[in-house]
Short mmCIF file of N, CA and C in Angstrom, two decimals:
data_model
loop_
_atom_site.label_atom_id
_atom_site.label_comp_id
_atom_site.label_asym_id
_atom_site.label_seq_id
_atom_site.Cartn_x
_atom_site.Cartn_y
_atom_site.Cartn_z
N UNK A 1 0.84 -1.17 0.00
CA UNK A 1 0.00 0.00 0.00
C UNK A 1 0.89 1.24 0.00
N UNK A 2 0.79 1.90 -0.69
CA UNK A 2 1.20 3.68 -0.96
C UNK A 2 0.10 4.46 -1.06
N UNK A 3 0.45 5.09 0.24
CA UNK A 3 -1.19 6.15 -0.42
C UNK A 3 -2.44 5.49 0.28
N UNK A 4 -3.30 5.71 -0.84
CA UNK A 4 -4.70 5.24 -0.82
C UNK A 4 -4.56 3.84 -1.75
N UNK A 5 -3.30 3.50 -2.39
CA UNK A 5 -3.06 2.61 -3.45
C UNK A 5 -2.60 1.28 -3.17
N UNK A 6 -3.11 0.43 -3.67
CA UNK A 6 -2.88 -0.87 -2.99
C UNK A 6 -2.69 -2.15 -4.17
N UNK A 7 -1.85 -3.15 -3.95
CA UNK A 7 -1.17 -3.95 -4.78
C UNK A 7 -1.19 -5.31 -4.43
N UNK A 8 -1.53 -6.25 -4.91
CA UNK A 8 -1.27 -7.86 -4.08
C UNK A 8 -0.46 -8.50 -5.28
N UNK A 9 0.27 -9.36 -4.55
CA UNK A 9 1.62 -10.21 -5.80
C UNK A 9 2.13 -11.67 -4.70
N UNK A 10 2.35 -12.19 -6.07
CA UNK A 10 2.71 -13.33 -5.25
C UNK A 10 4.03 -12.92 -5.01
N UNK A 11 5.00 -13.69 -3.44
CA UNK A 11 5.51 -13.48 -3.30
C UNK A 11 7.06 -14.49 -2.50
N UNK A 12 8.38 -14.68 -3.04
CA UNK A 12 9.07 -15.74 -1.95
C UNK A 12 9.49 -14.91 -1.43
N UNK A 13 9.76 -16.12 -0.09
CA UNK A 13 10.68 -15.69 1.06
C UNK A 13 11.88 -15.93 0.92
N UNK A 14 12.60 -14.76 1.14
CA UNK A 14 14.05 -15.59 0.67
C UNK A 14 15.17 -15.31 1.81
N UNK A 15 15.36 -15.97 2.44
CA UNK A 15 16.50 -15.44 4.06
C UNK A 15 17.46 -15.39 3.67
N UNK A 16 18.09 -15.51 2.41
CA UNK A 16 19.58 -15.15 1.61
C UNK A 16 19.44 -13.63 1.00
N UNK A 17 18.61 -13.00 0.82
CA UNK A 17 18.20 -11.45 0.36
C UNK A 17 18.08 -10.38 1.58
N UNK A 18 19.00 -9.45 1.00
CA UNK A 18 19.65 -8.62 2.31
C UNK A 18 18.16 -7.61 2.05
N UNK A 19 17.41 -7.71 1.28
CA UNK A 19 16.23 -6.70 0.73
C UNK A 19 14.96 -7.45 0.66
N UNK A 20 13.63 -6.58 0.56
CA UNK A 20 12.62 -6.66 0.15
C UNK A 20 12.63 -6.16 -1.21
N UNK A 21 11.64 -6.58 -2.10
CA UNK A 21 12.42 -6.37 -3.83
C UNK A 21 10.86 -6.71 -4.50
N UNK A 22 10.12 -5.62 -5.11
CA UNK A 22 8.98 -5.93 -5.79
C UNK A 22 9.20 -5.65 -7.47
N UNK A 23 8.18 -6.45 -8.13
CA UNK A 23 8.57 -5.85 -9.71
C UNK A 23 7.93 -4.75 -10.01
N UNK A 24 8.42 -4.13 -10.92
CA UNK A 24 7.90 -3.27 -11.85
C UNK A 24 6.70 -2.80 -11.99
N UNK A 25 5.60 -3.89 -12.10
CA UNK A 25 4.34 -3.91 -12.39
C UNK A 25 3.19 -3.14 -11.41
N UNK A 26 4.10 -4.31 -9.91
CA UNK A 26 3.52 -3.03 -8.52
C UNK A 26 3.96 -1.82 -8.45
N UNK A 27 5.09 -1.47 -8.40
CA UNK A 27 5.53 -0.21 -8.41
C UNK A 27 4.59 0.78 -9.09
N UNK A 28 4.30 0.16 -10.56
CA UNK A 28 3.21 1.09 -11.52
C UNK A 28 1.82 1.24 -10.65
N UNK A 29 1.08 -0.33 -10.32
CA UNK A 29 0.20 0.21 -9.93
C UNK A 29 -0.10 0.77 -8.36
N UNK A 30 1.11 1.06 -7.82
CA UNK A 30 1.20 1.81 -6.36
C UNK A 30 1.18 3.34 -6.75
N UNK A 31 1.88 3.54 -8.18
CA UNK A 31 1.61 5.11 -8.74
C UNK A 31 3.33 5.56 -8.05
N UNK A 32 4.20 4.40 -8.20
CA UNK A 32 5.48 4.77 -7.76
C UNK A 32 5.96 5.51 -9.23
N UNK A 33 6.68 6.44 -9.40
CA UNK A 33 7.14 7.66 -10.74
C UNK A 33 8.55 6.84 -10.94
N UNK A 34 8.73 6.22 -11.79
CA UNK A 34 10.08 5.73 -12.33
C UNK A 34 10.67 6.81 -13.10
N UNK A 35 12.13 7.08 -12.70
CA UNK A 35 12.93 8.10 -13.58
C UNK A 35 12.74 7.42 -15.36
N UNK A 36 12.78 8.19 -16.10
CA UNK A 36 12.91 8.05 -17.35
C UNK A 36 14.36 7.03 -18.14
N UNK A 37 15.54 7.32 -17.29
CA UNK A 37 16.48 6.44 -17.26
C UNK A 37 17.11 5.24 -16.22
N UNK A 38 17.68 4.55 -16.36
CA UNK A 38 17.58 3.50 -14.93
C UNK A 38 19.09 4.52 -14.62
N UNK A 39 19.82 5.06 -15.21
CA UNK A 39 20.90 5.38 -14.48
C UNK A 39 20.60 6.08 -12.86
N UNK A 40 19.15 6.99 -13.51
CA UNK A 40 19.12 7.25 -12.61
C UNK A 40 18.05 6.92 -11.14
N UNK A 41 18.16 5.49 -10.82
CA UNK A 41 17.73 4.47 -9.76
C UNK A 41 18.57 4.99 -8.47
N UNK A 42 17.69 4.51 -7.83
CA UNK A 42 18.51 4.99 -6.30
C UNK A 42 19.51 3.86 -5.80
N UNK A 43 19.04 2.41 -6.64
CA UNK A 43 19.92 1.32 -6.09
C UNK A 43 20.25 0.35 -6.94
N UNK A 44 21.52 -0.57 -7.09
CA UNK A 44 21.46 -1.56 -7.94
C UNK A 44 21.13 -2.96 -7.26
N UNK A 45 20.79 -3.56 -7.86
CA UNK A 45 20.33 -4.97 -6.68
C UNK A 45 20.97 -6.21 -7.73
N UNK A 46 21.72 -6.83 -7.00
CA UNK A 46 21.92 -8.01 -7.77
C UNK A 46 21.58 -9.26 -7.70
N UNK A 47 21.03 -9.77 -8.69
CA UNK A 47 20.20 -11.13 -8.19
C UNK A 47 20.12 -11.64 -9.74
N UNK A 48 19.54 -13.23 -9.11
CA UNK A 48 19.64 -14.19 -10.38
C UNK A 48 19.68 -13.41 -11.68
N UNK A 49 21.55 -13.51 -11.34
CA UNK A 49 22.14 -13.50 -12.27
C UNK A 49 22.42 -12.65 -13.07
N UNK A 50 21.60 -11.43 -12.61
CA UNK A 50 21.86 -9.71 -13.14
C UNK A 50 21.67 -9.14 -12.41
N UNK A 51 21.83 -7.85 -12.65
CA UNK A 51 21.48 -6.14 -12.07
C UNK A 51 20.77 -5.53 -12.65
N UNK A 52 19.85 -5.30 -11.17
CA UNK A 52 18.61 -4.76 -11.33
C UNK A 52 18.23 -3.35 -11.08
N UNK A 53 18.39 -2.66 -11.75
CA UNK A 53 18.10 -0.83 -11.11
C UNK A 53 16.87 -1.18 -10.53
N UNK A 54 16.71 -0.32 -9.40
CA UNK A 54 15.77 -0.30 -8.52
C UNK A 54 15.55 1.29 -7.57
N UNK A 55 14.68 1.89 -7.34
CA UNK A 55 13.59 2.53 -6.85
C UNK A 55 13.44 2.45 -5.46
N UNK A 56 13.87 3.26 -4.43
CA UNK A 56 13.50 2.54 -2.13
C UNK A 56 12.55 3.47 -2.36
N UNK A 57 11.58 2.47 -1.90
CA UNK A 57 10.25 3.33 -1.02
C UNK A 57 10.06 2.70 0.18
N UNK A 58 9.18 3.56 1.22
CA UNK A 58 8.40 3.44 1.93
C UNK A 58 7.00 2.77 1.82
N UNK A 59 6.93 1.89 2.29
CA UNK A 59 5.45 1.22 2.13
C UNK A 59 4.76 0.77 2.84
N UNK A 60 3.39 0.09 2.99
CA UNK A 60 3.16 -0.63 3.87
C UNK A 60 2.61 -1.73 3.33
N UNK A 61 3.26 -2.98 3.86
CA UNK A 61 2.87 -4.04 3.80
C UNK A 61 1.74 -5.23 4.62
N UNK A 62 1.13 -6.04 3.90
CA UNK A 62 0.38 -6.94 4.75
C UNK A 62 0.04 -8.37 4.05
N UNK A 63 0.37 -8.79 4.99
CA UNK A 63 -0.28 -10.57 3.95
C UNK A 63 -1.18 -10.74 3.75
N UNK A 64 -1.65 -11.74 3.00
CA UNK A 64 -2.94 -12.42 2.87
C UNK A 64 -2.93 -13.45 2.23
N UNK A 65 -3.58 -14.32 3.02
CA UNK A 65 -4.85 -14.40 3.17
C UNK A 65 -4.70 -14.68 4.86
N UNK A 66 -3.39 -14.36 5.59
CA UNK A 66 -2.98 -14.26 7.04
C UNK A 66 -4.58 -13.78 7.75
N UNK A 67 -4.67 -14.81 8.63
CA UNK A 67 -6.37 -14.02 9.54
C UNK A 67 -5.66 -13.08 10.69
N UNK A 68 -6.07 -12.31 10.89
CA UNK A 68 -5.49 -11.02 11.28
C UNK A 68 -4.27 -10.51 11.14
N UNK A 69 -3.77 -10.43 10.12
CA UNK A 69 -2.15 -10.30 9.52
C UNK A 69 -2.40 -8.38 9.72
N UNK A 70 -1.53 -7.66 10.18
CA UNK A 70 -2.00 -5.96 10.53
C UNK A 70 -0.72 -5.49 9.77
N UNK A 71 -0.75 -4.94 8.90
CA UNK A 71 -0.11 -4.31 7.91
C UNK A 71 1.05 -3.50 8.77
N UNK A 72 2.23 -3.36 8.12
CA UNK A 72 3.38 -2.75 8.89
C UNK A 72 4.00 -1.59 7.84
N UNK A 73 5.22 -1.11 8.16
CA UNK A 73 5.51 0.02 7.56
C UNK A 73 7.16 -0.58 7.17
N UNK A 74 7.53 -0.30 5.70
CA UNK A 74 8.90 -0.73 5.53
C UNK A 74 9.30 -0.04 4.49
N UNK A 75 10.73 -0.42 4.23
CA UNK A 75 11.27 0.05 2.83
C UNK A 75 11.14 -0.84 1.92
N UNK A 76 11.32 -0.94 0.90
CA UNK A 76 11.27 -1.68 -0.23
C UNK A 76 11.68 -1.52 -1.56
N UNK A 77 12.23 -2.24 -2.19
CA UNK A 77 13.21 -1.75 -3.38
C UNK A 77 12.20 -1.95 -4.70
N UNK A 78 11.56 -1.00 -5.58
CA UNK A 78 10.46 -1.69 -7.20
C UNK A 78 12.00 -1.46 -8.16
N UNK A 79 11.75 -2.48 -8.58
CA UNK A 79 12.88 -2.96 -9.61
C UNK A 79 12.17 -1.99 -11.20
N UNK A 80 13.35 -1.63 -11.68
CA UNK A 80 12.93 -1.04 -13.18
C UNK A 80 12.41 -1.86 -14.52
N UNK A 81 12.62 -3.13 -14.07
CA UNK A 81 12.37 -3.85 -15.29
C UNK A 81 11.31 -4.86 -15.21
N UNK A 82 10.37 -5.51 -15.98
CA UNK A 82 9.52 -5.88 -15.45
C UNK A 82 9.33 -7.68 -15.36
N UNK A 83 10.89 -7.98 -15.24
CA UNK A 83 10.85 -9.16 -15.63
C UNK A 83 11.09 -10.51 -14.81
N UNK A 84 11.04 -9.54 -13.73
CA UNK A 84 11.02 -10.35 -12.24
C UNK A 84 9.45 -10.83 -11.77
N UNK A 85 9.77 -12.18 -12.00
CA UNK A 85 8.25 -13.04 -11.86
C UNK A 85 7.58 -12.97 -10.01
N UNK A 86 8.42 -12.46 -9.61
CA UNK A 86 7.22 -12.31 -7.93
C UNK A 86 8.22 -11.07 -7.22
N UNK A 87 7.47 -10.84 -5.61
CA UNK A 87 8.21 -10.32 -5.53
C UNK A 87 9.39 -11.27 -4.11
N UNK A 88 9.97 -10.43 -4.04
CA UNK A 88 11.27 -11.12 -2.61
C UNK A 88 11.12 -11.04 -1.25
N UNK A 89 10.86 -11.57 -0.40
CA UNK A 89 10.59 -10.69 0.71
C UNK A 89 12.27 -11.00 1.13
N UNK A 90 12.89 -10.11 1.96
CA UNK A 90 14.52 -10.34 2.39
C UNK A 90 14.36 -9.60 3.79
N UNK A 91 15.29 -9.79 4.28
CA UNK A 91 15.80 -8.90 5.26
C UNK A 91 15.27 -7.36 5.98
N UNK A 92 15.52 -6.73 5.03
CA UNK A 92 15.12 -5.40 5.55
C UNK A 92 13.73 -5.48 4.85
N UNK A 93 12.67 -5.07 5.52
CA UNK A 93 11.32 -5.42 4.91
C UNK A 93 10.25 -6.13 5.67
N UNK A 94 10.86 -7.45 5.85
CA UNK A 94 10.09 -8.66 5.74
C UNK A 94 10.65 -9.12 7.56
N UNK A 95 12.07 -9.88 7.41
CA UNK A 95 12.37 -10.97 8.23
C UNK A 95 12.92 -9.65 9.34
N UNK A 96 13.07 -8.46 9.40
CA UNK A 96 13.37 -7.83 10.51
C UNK A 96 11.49 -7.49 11.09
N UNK A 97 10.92 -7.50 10.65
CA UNK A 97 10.04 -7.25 11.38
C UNK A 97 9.21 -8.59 11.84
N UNK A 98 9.27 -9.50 11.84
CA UNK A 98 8.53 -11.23 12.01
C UNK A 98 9.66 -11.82 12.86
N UNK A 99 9.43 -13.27 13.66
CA UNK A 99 10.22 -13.95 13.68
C UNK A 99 9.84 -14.82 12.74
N UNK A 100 10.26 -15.87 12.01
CA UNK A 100 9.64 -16.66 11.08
C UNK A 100 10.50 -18.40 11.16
N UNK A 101 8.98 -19.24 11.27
CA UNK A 101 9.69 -20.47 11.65
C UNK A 101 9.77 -21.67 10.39
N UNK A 102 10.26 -21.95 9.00
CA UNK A 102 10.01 -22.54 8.14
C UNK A 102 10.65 -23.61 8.74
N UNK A 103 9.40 -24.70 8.28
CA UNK A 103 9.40 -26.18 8.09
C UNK A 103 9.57 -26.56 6.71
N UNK A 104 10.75 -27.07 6.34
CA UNK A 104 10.70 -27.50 5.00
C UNK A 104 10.12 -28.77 5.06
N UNK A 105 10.34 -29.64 5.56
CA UNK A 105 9.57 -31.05 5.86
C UNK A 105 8.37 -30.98 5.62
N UNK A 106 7.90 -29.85 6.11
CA UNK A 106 6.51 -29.89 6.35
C UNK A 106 5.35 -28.95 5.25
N UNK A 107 6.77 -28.20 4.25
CA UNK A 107 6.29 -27.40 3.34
C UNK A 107 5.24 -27.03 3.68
N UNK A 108 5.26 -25.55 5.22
CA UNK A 108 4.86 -24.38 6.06
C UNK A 108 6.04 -23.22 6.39
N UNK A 109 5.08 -22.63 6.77
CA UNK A 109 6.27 -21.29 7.71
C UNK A 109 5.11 -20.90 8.55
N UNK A 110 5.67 -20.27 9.30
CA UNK A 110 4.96 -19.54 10.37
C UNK A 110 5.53 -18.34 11.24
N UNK A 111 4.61 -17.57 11.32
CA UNK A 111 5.45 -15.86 11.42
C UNK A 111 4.68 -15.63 12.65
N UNK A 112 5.44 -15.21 13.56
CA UNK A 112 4.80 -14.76 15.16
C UNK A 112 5.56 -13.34 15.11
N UNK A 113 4.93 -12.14 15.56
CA UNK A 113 5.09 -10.83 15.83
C UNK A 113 6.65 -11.22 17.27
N UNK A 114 7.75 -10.13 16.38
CA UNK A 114 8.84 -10.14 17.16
C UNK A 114 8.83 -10.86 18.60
N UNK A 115 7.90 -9.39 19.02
CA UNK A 115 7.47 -8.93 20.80
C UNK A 115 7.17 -9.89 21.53
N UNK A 116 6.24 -11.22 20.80
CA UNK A 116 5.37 -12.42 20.80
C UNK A 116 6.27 -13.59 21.56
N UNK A 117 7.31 -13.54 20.20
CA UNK A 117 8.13 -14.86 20.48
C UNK A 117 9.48 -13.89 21.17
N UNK A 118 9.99 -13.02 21.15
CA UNK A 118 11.13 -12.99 22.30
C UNK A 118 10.63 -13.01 23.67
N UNK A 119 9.24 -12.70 24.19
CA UNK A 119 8.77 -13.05 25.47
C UNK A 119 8.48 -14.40 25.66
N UNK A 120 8.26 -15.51 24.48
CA UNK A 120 8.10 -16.98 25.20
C UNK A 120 8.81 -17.18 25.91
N UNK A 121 8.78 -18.21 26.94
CA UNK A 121 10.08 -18.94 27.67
C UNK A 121 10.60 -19.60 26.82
N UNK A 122 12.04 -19.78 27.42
CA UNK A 122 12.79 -21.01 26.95
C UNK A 122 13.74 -20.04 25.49
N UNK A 123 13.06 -19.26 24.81
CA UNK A 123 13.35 -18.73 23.69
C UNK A 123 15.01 -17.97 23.55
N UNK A 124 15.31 -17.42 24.89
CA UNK A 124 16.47 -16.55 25.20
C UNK A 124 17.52 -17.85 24.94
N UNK A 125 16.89 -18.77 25.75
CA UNK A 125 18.18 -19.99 25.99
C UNK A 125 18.38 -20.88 25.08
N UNK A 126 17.44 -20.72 24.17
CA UNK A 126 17.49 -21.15 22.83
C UNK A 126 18.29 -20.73 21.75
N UNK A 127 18.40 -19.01 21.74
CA UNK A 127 19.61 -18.39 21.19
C UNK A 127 20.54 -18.00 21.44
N UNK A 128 20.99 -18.18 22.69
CA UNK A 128 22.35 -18.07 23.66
C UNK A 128 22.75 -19.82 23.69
N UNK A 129 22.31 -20.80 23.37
CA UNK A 129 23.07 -21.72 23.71
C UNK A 129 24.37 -22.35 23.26
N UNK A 130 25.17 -22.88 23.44
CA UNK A 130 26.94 -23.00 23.00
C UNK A 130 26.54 -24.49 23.18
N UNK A 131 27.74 -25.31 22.10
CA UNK A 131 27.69 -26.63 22.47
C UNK A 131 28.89 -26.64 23.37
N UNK A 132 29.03 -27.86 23.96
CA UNK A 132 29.63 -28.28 25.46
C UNK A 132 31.07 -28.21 24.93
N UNK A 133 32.17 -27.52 26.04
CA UNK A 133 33.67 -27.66 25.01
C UNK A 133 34.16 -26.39 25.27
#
């Protein structure tokens, strides 16, 4: 969402992407203004296998079809070209604001609000633990 303007896309998760990264297509229909040349992009992003001029905005994001998923506020990179088939969720964006628990076994994930899961028990000693040695 920008604005009053609002966008849905499919989207991966990717915990190797230092970024959040949408295509082209949203950017247009968020009413984001692409410079006339990519030189002049605010960022280059590199990914499968090229460079991507890209566009940081401010946005707000929200999932769906998440039952009470409450939309948050982030940056986000719209790529200039339109040939990026979804968008990325990465790092800044996405996985700093969630904790997020993927089961590949189980082909799920599951996203609990930061605040949520650093107050469970057990959770601290879970990420402080050292093996014996």
């Amino acid at each position: 969402m920008l604005g009053d303007r609002e966008a849905q896309t499919l989207a991966l998760i990717d915990t190797g992407s230092p970024r959040t990264i949408f295509p082209r297509g949203i950017g247009d229909l968020l009413g984001i203004e692409f410079p006339q040349f990519k030189s002049d992009a605010s960022t280059i992003i590199t990914m499968l296998g090229g460079d991507y001029p890209a566009l940081t905005e401010t946005v707000m994001l929200q999932l769906h079809p998440a039952k009470g998923s409450l939309p948050w506020e982030a940056e986000a990179d719209f790529v200039f070209d339109d040939d990026l088939p979804y968008a990325v969720l990465g790092y800044e964006g996405f996985f700093n604001h969630w904790a997020v628990l993927v089961n590949g076994y189980g082909a799920y994930f599951v996203l609990e609000e930061l605040e949520d899961y650093e107050e469970r028990p057990g959770v601290i000693a879970a990420l402080t633990a050292r093996p014996p040695g």
